[in-house]
Tab-separated table of C-alpha atoms and ligand atoms in Angstrom:
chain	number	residue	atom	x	y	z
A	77	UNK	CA	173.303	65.642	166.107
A	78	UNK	CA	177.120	65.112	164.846
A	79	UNK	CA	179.004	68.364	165.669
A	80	UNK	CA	181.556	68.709	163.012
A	81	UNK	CA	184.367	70.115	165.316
A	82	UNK	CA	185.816	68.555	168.280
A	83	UNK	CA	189.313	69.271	169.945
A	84	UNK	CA	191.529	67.997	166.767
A	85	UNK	CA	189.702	69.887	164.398
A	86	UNK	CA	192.654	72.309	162.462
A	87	UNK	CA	191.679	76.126	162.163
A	88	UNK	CA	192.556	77.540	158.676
A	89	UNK	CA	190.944	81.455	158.022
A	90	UNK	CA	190.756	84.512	155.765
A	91	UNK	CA	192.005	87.614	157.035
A	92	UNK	CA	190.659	90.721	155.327
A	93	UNK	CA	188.951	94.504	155.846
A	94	UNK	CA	186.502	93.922	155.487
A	95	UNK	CA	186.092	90.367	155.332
A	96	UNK	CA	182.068	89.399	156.012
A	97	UNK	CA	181.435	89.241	151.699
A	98	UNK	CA	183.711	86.641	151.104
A	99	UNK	CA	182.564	83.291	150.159
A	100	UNK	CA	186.005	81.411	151.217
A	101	UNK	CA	184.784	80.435	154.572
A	102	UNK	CA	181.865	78.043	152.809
A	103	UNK	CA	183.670	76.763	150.005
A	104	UNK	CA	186.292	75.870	151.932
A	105	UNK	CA	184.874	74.306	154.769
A	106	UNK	CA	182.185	72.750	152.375
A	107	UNK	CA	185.864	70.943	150.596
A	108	UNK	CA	187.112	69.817	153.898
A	109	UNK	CA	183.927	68.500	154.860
A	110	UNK	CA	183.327	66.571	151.568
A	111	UNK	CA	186.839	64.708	151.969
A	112	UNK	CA	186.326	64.131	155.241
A	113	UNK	CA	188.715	66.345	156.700
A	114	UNK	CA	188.880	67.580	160.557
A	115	UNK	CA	189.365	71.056	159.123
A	116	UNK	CA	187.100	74.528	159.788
A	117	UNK	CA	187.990	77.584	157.679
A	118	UNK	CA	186.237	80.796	159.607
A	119	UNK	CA	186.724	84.499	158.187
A	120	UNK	CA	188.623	86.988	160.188
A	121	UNK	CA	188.205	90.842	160.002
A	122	UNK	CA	191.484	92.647	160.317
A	123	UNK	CA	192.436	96.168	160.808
A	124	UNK	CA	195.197	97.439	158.993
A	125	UNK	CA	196.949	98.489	162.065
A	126	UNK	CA	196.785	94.939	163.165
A	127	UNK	CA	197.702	93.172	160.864
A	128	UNK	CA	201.626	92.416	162.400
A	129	UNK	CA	199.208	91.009	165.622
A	130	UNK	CA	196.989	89.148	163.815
A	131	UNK	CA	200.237	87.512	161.954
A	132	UNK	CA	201.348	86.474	165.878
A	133	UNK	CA	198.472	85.024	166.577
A	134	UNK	CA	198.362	83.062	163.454
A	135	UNK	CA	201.762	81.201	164.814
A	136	UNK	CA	200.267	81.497	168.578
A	137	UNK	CA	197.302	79.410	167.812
A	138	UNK	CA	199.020	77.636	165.541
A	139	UNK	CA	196.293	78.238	162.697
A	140	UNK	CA	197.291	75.737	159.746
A	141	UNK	CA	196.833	78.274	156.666
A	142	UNK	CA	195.080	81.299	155.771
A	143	UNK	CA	193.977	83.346	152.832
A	144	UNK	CA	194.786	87.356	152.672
A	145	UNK	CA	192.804	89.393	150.900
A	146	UNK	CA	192.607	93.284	150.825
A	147	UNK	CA	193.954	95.578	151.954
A	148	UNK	CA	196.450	93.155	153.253
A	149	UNK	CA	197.991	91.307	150.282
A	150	UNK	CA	201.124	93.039	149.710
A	151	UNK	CA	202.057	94.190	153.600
A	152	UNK	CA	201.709	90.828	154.824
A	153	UNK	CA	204.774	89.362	152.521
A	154	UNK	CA	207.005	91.565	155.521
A	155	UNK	CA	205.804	88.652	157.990
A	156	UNK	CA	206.437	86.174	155.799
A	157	UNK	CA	209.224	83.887	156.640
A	158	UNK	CA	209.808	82.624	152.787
A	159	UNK	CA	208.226	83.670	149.759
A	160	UNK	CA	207.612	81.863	146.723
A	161	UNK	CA	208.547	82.936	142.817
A	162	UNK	CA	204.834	83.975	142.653
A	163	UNK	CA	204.716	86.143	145.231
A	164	UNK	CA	208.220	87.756	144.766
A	165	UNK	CA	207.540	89.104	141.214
A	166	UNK	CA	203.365	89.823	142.224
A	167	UNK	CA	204.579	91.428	145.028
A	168	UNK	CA	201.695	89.934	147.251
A	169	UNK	CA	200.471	87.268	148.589
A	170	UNK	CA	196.860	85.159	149.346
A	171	UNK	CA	197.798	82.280	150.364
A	172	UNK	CA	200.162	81.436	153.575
A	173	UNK	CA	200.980	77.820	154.641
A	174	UNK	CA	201.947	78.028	158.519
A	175	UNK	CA	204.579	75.091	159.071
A	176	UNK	CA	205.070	75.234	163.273
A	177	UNK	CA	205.711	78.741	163.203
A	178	UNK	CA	207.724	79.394	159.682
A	179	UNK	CA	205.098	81.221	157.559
A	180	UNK	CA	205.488	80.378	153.944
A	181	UNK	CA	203.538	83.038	151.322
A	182	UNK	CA	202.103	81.679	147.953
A	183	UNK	CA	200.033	83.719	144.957
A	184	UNK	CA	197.540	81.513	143.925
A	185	UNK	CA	195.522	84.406	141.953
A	186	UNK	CA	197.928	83.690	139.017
A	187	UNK	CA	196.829	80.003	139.047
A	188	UNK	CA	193.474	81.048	139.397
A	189	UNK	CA	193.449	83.045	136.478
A	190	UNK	CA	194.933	80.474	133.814
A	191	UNK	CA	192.983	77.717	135.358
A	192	UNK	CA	189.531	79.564	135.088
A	193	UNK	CA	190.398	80.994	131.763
A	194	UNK	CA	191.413	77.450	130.476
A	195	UNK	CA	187.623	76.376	130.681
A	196	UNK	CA	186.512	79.292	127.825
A	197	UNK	CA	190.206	78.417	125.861
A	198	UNK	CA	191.887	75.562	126.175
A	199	UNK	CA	195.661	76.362	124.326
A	200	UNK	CA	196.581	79.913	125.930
A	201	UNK	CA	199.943	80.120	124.676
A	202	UNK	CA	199.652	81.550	120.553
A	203	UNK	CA	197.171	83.918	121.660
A	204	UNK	CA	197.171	88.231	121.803
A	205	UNK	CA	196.344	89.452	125.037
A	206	UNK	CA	195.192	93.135	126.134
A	207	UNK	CA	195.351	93.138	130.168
A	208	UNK	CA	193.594	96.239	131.059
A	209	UNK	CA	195.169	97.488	134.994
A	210	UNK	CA	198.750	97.750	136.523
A	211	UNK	CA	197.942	96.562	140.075
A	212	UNK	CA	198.226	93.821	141.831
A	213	UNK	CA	195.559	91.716	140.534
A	214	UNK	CA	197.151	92.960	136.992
A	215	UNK	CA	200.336	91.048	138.056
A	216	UNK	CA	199.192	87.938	138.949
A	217	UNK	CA	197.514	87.713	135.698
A	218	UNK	CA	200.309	88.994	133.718
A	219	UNK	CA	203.001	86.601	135.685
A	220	UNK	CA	200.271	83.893	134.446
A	221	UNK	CA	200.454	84.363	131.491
A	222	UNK	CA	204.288	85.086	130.837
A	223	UNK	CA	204.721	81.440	132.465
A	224	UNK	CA	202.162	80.252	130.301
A	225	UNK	CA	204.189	81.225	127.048
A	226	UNK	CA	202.092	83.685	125.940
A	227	UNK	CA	204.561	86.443	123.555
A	228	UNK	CA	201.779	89.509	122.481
A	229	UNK	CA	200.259	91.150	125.724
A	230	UNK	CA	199.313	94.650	125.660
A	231	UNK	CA	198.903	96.295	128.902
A	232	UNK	CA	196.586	99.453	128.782
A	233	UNK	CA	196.464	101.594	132.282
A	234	UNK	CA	195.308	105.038	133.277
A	235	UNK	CA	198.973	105.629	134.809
A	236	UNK	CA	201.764	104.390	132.307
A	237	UNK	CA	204.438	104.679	135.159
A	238	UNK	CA	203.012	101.269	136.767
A	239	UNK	CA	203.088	99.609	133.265
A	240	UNK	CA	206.661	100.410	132.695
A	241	UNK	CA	206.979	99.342	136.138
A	242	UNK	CA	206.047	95.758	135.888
A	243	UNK	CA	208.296	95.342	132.654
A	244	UNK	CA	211.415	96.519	134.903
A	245	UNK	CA	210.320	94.357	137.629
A	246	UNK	CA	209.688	91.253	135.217
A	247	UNK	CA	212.960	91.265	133.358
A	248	UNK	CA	214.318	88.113	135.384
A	249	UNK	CA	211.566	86.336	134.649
A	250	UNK	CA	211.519	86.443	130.989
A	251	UNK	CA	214.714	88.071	129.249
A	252	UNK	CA	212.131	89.098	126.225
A	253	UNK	CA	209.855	90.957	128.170
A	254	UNK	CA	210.526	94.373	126.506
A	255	UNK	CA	209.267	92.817	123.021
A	256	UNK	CA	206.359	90.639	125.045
A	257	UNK	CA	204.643	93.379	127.145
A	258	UNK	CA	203.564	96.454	125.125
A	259	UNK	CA	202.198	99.502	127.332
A	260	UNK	CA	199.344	101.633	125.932
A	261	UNK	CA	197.403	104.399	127.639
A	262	UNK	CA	193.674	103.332	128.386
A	263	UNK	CA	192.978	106.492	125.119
A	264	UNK	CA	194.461	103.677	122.938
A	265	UNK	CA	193.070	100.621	123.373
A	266	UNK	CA	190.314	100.937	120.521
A	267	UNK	CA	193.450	101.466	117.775
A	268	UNK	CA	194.488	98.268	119.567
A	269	UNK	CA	191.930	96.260	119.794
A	270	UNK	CA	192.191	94.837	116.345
A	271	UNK	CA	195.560	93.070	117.246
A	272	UNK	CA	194.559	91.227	120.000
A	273	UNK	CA	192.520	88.168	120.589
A	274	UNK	CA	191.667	88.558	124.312
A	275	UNK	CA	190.221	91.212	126.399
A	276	UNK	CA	190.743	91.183	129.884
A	277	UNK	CA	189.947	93.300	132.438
A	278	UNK	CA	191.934	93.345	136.315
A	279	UNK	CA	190.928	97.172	136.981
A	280	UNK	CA	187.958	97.605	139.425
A	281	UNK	CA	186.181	99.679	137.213
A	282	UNK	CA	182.367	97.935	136.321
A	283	UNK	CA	182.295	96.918	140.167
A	284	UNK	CA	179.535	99.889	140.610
A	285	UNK	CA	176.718	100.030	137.861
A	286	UNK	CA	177.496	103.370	137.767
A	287	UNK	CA	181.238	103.173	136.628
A	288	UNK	CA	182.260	104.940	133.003
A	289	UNK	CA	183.368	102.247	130.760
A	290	UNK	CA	187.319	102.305	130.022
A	291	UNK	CA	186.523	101.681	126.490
A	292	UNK	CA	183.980	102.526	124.019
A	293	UNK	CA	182.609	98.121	124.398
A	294	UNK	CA	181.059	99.029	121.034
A	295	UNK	CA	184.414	98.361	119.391
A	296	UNK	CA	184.666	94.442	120.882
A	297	UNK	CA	184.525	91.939	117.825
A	298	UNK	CA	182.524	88.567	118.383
A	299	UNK	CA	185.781	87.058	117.990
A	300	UNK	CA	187.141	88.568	120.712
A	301	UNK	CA	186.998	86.574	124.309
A	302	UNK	CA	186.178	88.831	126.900
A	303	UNK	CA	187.194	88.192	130.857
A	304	UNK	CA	186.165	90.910	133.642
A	305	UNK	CA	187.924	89.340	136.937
A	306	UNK	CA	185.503	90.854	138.756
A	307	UNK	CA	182.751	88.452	140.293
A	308	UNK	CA	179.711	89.759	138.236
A	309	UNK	CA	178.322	90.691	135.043
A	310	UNK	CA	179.793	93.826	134.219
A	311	UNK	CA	179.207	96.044	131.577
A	312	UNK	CA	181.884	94.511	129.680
A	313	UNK	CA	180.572	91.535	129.790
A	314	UNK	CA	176.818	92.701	128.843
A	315	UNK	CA	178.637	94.206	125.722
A	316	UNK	CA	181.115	91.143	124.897
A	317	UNK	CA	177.240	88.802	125.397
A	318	UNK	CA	175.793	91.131	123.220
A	319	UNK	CA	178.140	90.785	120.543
A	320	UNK	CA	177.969	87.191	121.053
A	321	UNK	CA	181.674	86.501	122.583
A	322	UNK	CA	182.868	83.914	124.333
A	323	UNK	CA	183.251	85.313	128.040
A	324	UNK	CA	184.062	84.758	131.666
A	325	UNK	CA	183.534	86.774	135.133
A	326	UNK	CA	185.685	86.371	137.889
A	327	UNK	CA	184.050	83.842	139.411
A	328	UNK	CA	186.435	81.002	137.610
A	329	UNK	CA	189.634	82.732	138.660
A	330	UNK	CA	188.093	82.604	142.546
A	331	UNK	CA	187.249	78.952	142.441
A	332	UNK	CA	190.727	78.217	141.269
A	333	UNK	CA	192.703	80.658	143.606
A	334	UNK	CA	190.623	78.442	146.479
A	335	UNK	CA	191.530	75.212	144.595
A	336	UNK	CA	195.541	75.574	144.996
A	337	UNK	CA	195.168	76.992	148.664
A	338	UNK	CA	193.322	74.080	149.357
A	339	UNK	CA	195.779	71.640	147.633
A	340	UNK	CA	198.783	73.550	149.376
A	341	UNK	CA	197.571	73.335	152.818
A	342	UNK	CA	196.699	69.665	152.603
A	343	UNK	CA	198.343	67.877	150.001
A	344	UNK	CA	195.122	66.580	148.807
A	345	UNK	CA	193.586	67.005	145.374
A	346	UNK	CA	190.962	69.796	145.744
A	347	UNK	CA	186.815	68.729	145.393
A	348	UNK	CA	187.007	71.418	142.664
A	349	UNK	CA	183.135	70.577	141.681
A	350	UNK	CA	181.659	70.809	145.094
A	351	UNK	CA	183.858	73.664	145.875
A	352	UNK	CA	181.914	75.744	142.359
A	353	UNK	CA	178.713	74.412	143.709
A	354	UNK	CA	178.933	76.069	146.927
A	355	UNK	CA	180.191	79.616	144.989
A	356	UNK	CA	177.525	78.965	142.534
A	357	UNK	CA	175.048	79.574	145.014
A	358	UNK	CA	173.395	82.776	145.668
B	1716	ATR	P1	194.361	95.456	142.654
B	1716	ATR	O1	195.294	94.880	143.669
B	1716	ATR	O2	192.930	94.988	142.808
B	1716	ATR	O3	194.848	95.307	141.265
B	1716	ATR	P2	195.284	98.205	142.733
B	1716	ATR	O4	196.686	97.745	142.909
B	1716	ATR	O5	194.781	99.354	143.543
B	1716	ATR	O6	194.250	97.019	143.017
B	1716	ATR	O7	195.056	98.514	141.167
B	1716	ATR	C1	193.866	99.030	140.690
B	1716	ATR	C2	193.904	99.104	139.164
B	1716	ATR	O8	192.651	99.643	138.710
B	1716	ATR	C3	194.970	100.028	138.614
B	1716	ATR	O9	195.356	99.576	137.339
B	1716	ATR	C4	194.209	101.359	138.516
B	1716	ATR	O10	194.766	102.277	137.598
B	1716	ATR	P3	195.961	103.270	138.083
B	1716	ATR	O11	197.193	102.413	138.157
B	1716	ATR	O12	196.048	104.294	137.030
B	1716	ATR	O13	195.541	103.809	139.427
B	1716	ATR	C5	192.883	100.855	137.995
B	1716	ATR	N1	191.787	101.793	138.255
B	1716	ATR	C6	191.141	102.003	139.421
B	1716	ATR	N2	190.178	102.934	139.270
B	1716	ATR	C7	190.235	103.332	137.971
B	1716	ATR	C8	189.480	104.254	137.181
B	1716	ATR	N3	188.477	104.973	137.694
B	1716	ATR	N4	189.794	104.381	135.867
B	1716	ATR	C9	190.789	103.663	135.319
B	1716	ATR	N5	191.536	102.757	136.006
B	1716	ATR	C10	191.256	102.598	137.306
């Protein structure tokens, strides 16, 4: 029997709470595997209160990279030696290359988001966006698409206040952002619904079956393309099937958040195919 580990072998983890769902630790280890790589990637569960330890022992055992995923994405960025553009305007971070000791924080959610949405539409840039959600996940989507060109986005949210938020907080990165992001309340995003060609949703409302929809679905067009980041079929995305759109869960945007994590901690172009087999599986 070959045991795939031996005293060389470089640790890379996820540190979450709770961290036993996530399907990092397999697709991961399944891409360093498949290019040969002496690499393991093992999930770690993290309490809250320990997260400034578990950041010391990431340097102390000199683990090579690691993923952070909630609650920990935006209180890990204070032991974070240097931050990337990403992560200063998301205001968290995923990702974390350890280089001898100097931590270095990267957002690949953003990536993941434009990749994976690539795949349903190809040219991004002329088309009208309604991002549904002000938090985090909100950001990396909307910092994705700001970079990608894209000049119509409106941004519907229960709480205005984080809406209006995000446009003071993105005005460096895009001098236009007052005319690019439009804030609506979640009451008016039928009346919108008309001027926009994509519908997507970074809220974690349609994670339980029982969840009320934010919108009367009814009102999607088959014209419409529907995304629900979240890694099932939602209600939204029975309603946008029903009406025949094209449509995406968030199982895309997961892939390719994995895909530039693995590229930034090795240099190496990602096995992006084996790497959706392995999430693919149920
Ligand atoms: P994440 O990092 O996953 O984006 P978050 O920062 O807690 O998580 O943001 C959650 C988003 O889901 C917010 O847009 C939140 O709306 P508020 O800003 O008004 O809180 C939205 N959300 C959560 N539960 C909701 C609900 N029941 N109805 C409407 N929006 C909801």
């Amino acid at each position: 029997m070959e045991i795939p580990v031996n005293g060389n072998t470089e640790v890379y983890g996820i540190i979450g709470y709770p961290v036993k769902h996530s399907k990092s630790p397999q697709f991961q280890t399944a891409a360093f595997f498949s290019l040969g790589l002496n690499c393991i990637y093992l999930p770690f569960e993290v309490k809250p209160e320990n997260l400034q330890a578990a950041i010391e022992g990431v340097k102390a055992l000199s683990i090579k990279g690691i993923n952070v995923t909630v609650p920990h994405k935006e209180e890990v960025i204070k032991y974070i030696d240097e931050l990337s553009e990403e992560v200063r305007y998301i205001g968290a971070s995923n990702t974390v290359k350890n280089l001898d000791g100097y931590l270095i924080g990267y957002n690949t959610d953003s990536y993941g988001f434009i990749e994976g949405l690539k795949e349903i539409l190809p040219v991004i840039h002329d088309k009208r966006f309604l991002v549904i959600g002000a938090g985090g996940a909100s950001r990396a989507v909307l910092y994705g698409l700001i970079k990608e060109g894209v000049q119509h986005i409106t941004v519907a949210n229960r709480t205005l206040e984080r809406v209006n938020r995000i446009i003071e907080d993105f005005k460096t990165l895009n001098r236009f952002i007052k005319d690019i992001l439009k804030p609506v309340s979640l009451e008016k995003i039928e009346e919108n619904l008309e001027n926009v060609d994509v519908i997507v949703n970074t809220t974690s409302v349609g994670l339980k079956d029982e969840d009320p929809p934010l919108f009367d679905y009814s009102k999607i067009k088959k014209e419409h393309i529907v995304v629900d980041i979240i890694y099932k079929k939602t209600k939204l995305l029975e309603a946008a099937e029903k009406k025949g759109c094209k449509y995406q869960d968030g199982l895309p945007m997961l892939l390719y958040q994995g895909v530039k994590a693995f590229e930034i901690w090795t240099g190496k172009k990602a096995p992006v195919e084996v790497m959706r087999r392995v999430l693919e599986e149920k």
